[in-house]
PDB file of C-alpha atoms in Angstrom:
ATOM      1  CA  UNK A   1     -11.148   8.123 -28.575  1.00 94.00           C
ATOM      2  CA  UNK A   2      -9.254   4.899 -27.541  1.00 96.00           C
ATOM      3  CA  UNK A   3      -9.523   3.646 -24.765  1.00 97.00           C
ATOM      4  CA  UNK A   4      -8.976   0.746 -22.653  1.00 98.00           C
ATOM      5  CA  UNK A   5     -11.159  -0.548 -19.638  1.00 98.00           C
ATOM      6  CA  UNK A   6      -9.495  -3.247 -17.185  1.00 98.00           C
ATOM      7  CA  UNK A   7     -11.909  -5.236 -14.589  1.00 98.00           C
ATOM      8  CA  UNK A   8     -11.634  -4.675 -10.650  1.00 97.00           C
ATOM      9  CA  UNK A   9      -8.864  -5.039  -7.896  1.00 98.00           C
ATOM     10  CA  UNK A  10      -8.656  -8.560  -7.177  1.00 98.00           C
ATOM     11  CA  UNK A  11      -7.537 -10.360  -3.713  1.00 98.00           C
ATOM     12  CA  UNK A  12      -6.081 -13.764  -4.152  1.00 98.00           C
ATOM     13  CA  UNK A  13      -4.879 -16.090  -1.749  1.00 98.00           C
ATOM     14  CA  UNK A  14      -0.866 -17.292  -2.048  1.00 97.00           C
ATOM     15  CA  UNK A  15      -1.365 -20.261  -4.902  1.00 97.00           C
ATOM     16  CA  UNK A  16      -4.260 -19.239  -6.440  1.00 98.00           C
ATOM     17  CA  UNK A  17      -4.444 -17.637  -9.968  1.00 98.00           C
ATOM     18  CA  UNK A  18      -5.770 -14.177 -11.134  1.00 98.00           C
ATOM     19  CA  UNK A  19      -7.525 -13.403 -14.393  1.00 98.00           C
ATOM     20  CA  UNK A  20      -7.616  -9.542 -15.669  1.00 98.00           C
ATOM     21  CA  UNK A  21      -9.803  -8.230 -18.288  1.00 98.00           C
ATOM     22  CA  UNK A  22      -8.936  -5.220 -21.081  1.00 98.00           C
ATOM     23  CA  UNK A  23     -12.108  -4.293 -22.523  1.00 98.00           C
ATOM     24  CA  UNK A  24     -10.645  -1.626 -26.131  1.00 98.00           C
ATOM     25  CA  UNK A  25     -12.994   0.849 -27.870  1.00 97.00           C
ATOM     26  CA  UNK A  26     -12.006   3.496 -29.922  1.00 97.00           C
ATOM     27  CA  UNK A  27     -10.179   1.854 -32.557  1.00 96.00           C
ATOM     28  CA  UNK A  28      -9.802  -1.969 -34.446  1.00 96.00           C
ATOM     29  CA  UNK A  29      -9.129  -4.248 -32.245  1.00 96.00           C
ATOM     30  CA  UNK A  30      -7.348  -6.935 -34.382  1.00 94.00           C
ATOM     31  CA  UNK A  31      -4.845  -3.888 -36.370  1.00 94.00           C
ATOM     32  CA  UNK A  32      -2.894  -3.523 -32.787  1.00 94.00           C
ATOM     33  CA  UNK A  33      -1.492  -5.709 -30.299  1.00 95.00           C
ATOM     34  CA  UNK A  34      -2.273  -5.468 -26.448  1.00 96.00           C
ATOM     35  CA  UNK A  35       0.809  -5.380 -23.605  1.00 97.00           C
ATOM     36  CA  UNK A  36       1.018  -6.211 -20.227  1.00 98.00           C
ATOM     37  CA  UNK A  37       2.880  -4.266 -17.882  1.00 98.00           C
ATOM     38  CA  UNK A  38       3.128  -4.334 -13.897  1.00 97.00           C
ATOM     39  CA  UNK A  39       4.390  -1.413 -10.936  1.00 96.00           C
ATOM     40  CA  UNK A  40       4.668  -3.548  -8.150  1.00 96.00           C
ATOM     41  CA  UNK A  41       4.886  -1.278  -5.030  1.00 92.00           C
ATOM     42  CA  UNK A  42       7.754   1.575  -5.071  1.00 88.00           C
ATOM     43  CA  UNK A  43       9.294  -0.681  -7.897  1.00 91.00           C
ATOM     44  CA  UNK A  44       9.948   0.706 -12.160  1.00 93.00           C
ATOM     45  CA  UNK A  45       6.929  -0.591 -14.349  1.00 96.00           C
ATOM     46  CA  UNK A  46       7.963  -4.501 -15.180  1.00 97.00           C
ATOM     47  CA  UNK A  47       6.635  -5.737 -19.387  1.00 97.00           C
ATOM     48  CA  UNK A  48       5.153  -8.856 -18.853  1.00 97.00           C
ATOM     49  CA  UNK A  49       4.182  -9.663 -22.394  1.00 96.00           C
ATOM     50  CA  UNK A  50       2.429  -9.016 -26.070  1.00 95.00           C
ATOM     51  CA  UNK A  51      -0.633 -10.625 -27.332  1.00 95.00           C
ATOM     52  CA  UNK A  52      -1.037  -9.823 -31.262  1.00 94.00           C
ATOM     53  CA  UNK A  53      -4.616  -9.347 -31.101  1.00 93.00           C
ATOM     54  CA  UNK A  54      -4.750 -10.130 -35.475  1.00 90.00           C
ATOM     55  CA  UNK A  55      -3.603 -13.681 -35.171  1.00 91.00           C
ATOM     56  CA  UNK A  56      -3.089 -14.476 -31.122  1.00 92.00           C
ATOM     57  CA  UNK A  57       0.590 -14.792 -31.226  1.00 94.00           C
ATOM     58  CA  UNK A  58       2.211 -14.030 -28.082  1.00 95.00           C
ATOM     59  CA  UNK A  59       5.650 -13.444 -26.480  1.00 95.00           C
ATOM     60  CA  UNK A  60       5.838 -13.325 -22.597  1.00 96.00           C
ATOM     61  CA  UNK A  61       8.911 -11.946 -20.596  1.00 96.00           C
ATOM     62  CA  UNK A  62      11.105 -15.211 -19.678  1.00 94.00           C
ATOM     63  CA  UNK A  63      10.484 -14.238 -16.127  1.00 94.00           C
ATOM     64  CA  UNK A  64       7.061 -15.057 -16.125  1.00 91.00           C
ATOM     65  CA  UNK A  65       7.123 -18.139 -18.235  1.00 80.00           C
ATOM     66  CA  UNK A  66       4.742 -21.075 -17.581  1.00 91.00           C
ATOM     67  CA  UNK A  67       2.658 -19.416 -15.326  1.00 96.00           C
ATOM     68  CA  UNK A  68       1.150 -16.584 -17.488  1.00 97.00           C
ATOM     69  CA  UNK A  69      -1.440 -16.752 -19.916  1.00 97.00           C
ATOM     70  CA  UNK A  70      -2.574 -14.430 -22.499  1.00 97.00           C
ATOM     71  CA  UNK A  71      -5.853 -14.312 -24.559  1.00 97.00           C
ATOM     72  CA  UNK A  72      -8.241 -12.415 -26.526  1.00 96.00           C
ATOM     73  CA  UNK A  73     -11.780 -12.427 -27.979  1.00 96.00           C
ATOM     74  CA  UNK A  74     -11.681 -10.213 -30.789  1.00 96.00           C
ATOM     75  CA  UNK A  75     -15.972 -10.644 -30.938  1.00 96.00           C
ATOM     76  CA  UNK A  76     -15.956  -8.500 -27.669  1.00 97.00           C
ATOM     77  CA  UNK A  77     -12.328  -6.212 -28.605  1.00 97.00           C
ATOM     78  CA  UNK A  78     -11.426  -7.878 -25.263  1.00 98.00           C
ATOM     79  CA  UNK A  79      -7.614  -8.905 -23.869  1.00 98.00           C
ATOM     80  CA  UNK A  80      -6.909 -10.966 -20.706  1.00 98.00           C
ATOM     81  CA  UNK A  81      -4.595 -11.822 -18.654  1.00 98.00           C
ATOM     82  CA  UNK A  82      -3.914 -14.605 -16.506  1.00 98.00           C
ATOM     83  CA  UNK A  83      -1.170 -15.613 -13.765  1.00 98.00           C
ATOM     84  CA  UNK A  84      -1.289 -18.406 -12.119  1.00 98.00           C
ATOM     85  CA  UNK A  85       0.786 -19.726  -8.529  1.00 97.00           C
ATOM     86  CA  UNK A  86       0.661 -16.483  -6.989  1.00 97.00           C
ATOM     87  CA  UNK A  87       2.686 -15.089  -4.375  1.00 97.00           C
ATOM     88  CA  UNK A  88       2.976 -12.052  -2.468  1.00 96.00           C
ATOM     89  CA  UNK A  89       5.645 -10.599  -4.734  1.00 96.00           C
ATOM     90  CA  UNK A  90       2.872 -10.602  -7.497  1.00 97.00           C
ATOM     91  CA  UNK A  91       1.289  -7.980  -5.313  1.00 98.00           C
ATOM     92  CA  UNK A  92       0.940  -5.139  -8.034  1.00 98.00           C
ATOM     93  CA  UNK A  93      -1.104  -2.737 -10.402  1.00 98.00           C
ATOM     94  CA  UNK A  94      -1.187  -4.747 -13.592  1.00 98.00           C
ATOM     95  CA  UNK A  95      -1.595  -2.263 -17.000  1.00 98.00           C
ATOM     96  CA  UNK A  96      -2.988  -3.222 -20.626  1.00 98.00           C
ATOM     97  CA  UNK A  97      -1.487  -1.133 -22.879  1.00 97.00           C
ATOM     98  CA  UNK A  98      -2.139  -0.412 -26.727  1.00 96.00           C
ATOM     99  CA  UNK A  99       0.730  -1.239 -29.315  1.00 93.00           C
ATOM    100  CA  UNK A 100       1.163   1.154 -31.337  1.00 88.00           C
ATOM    101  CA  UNK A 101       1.570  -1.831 -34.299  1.00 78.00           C
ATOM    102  CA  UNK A 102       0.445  -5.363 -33.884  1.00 70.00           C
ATOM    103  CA  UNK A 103       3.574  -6.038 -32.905  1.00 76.00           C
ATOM    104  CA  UNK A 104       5.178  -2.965 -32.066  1.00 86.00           C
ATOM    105  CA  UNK A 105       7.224  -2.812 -29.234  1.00 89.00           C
ATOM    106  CA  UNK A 106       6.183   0.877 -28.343  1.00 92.00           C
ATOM    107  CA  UNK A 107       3.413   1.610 -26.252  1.00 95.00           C
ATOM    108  CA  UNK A 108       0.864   4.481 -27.166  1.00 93.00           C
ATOM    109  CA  UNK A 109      -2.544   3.555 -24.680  1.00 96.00           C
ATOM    110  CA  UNK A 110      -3.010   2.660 -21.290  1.00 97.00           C
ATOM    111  CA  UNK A 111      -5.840   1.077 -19.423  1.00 98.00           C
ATOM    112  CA  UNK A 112      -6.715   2.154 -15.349  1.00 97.00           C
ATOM    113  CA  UNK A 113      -4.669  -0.434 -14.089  1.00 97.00           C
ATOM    114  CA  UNK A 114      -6.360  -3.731 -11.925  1.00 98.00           C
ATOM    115  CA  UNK A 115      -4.451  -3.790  -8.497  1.00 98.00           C
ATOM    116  CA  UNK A 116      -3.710  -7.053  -7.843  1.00 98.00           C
ATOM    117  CA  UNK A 117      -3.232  -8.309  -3.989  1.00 98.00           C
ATOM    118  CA  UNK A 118      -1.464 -11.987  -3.064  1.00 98.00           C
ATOM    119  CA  UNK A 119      -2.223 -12.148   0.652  1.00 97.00           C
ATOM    120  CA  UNK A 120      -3.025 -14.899   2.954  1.00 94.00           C
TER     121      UNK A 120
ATOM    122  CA  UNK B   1      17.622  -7.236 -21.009  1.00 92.00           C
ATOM    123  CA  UNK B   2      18.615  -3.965 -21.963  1.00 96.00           C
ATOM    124  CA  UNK B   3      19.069  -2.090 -18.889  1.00 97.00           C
ATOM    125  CA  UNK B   4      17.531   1.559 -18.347  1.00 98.00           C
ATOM    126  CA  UNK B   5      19.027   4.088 -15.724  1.00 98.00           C
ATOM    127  CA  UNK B   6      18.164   7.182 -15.247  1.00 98.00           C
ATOM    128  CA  UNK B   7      19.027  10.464 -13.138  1.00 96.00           C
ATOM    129  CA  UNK B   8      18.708  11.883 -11.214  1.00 96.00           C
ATOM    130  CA  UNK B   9      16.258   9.835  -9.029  1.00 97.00           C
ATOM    131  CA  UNK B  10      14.279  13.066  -8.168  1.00 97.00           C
ATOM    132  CA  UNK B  11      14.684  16.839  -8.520  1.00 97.00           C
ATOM    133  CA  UNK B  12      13.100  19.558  -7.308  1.00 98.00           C
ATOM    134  CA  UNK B  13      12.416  22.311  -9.650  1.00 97.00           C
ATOM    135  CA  UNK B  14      10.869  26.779  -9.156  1.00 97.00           C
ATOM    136  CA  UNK B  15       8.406  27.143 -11.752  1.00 97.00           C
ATOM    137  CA  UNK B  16       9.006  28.388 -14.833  1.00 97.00           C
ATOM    138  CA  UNK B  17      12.686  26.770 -14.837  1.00 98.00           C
ATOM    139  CA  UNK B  18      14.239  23.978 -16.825  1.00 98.00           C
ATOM    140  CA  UNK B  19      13.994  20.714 -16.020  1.00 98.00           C
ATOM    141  CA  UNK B  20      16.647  18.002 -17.156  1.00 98.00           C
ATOM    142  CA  UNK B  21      16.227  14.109 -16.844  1.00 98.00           C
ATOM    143  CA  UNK B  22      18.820  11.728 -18.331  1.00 98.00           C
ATOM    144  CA  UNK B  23      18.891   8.309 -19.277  1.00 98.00           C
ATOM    145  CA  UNK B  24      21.173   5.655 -20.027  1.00 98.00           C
ATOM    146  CA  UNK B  25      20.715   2.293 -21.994  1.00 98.00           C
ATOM    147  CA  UNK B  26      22.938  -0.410 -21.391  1.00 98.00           C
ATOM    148  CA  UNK B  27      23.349  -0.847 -24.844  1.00 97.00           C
ATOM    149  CA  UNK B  28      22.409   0.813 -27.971  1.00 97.00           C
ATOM    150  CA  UNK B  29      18.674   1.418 -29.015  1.00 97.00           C
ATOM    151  CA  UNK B  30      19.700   3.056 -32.268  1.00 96.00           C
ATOM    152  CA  UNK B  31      18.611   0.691 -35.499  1.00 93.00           C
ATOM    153  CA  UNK B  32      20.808   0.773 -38.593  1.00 92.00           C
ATOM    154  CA  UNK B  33      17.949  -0.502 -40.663  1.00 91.00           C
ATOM    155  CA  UNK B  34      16.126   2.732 -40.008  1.00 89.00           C
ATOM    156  CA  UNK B  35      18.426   4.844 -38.140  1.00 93.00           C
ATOM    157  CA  UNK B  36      15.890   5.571 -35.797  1.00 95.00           C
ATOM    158  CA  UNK B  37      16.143   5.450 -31.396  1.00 97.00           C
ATOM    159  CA  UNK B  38      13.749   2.882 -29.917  1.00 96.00           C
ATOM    160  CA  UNK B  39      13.299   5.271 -26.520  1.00 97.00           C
ATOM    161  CA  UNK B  40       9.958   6.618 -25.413  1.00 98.00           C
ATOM    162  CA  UNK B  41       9.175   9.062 -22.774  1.00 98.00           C
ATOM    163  CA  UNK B  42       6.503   8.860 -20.193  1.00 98.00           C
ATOM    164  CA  UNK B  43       4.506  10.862 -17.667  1.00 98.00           C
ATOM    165  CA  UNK B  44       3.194   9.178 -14.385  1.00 96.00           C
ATOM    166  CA  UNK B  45       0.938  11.621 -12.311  1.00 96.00           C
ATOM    167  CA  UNK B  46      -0.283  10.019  -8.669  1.00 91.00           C
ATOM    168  CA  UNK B  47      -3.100   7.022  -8.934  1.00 90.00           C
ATOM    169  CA  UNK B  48      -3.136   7.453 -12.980  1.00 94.00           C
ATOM    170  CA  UNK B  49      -1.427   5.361 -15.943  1.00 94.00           C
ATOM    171  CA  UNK B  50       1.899   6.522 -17.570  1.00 96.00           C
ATOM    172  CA  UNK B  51       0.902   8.708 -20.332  1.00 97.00           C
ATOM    173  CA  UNK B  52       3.283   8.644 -23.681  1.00 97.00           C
ATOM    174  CA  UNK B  53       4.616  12.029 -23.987  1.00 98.00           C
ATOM    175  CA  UNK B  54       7.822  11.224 -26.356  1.00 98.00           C
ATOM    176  CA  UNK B  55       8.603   8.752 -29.050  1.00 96.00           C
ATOM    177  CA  UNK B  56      11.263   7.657 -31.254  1.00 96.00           C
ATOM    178  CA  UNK B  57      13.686   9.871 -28.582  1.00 97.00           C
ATOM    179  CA  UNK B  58      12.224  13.548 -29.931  1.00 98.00           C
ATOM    180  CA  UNK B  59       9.082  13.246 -31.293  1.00 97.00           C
ATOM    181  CA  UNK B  60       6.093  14.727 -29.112  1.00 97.00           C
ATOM    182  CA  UNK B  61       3.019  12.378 -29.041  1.00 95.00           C
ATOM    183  CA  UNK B  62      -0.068  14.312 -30.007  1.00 93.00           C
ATOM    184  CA  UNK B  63      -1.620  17.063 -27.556  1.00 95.00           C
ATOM    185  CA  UNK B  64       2.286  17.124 -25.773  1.00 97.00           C
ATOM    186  CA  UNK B  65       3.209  20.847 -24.884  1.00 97.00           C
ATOM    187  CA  UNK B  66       6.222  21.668 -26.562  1.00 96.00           C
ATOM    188  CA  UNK B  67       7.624  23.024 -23.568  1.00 98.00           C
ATOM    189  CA  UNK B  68       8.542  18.861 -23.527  1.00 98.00           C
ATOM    190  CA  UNK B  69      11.110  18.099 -25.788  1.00 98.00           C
ATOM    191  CA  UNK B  70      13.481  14.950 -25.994  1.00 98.00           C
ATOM    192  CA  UNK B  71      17.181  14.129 -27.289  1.00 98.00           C
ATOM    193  CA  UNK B  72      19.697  11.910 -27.861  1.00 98.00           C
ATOM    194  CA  UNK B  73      20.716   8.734 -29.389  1.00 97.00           C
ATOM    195  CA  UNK B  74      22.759   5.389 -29.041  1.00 97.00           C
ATOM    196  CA  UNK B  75      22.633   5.043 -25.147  1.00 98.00           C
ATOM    197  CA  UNK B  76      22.172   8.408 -23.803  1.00 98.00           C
ATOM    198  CA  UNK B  77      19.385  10.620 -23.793  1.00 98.00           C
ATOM    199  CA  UNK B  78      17.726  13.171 -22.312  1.00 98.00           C
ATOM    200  CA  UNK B  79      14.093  15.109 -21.635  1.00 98.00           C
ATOM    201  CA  UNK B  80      14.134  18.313 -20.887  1.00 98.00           C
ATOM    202  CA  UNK B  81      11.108  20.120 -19.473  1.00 98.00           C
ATOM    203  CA  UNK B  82      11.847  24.475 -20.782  1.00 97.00           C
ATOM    204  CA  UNK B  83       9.938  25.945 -17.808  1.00 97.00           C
ATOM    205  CA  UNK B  84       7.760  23.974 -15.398  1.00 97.00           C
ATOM    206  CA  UNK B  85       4.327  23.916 -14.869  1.00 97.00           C
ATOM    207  CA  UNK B  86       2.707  23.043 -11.579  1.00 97.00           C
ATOM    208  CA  UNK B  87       0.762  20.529 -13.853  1.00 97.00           C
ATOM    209  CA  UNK B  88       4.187  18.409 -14.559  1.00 98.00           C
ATOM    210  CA  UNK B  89       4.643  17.529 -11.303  1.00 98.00           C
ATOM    211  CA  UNK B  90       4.703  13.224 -11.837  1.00 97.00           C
ATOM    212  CA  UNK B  91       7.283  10.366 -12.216  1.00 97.00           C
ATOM    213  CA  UNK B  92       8.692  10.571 -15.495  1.00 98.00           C
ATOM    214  CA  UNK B  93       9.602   7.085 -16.940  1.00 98.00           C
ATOM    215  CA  UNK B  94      12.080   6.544 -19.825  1.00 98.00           C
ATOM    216  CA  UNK B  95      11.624   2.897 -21.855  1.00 98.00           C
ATOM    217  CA  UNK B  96      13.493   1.110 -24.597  1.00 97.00           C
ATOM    218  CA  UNK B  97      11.434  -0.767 -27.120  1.00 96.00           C
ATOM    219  CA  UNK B  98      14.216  -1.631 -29.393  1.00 95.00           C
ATOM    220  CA  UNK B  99      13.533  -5.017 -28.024  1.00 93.00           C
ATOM    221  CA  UNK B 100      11.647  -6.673 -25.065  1.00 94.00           C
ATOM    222  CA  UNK B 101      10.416  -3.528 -23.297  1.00 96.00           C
ATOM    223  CA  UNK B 102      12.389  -2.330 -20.319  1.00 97.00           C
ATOM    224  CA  UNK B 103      11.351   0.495 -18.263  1.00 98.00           C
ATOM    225  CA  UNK B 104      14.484   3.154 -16.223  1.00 98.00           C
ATOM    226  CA  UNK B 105      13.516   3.523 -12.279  1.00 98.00           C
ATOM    227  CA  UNK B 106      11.730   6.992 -12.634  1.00 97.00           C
ATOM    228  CA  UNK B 107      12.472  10.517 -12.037  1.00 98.00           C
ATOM    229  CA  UNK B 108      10.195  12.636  -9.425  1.00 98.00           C
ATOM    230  CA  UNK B 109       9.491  16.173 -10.121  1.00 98.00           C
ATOM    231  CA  UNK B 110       8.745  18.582  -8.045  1.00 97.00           C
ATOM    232  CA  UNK B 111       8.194  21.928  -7.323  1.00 97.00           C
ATOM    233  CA  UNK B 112      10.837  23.847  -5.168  1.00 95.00           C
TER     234      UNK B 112
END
């Protein structure tokens, strides 16, 4: 069955960046893509971005531009995510989510979730 | 960014009776190319992920109980629950994929 396995809550300090692993099984890594998706506290789930896990292309929501990175390593069916100058408003459960196309906009999978905490 | 609202914001519900959530798009998610609705329907219980439960506005994913069904098209539609199950107690979220994905707020349901 698919599935998708995210790495542990992080703490980060105000500044600092945050790197989140999305370990897939279940299914060919490279025929879907991988989303990101947030639920900060009490607030609707925010799409951060898409990472085509076939050829690495990626499109990230304009509100996170510059300071998020995507990546993959198709050897280990593995997609991360990093955000860089944190701040407390980046306090949040951050998602992986299946594609249900490479580059399909619809979402069919979801990983635990990695809480994320920006705290001095 | 294409806008979702929904309502009601919560609603308390006996079991066994209907449940109705709505949801509006601030602009059309139907495609001419394949006249198909770019609206999903998901199902958030406490501490777990959102679970897809409808796509393409009425089709039920896999394993869905048909007691979930969805509707509409162009900018409204809706997700009706035919007699609830202490189970479906969650946030339900509606999304739009027709382009960058935007999520509505979230309707709680709960038992009355």
């Amino acid at each position: 069955q698919v599935q998708l396995v995210q790495s542990g809550a992080e703490v980060k300090k105000p500044g600092a960046s945050v790197k989140v692993s999305c370990r897939a099984s279940g299914y060919t890594f490279t025929v879907y893509g991988i989303h990101w998706v947030r639920q900060a506290p009490g607030q609707r789930l925010e799409w951060m971005g898409l990472i085509n896990a076939a050829n690495d292309n990626t499109r990230y929501s304009q509100k996170f531009q510059g300071r998020l990175t995507f990546t993959r390593d198709t050897s280990a069916s593995t997609a991360y995510m990093e955000l860089s100058s944190l701040t407390s408003e980046d306090t949040a459960v951050c998602y992986c989510a299946r594609a249900q196309g490479s580059g399909s906009y619809l979402i069919d999978y979801w990983g635990q979730g990695t809480l994320v905490i920006v705290s001095s | 960014d294409i806008v979702m609202t929904q309502s009601p914001d919560s609603l308390a519900v006996s079991l066994g009776e209907r449940a109705t959530i709505n949801c509006k798009s601030s602009q059309s998610v139907l495609s001419s190319s394949n006249n198909k609705n770019f609206l999903a329907w998901y199902q958030q219980k406490p501490g777990q992920p959102p679970n897809l439960l409808i796509s393409w506005a009425s089709t039920r994913d896999a394993g869905v109980p048909d007691r979930f069904s969805g509707s509409g098209s162009g900018t409204d539609f809706t997700l009706t629950i035919s007699s609830l199950q202490a189970e479906d107690v969650a946030v339900y979220y509606c999304q739009q994929y027709y382009n960058s994905p935007t999520f509505g707020q979230g309707t709680k349901v709960e038992i009355k």
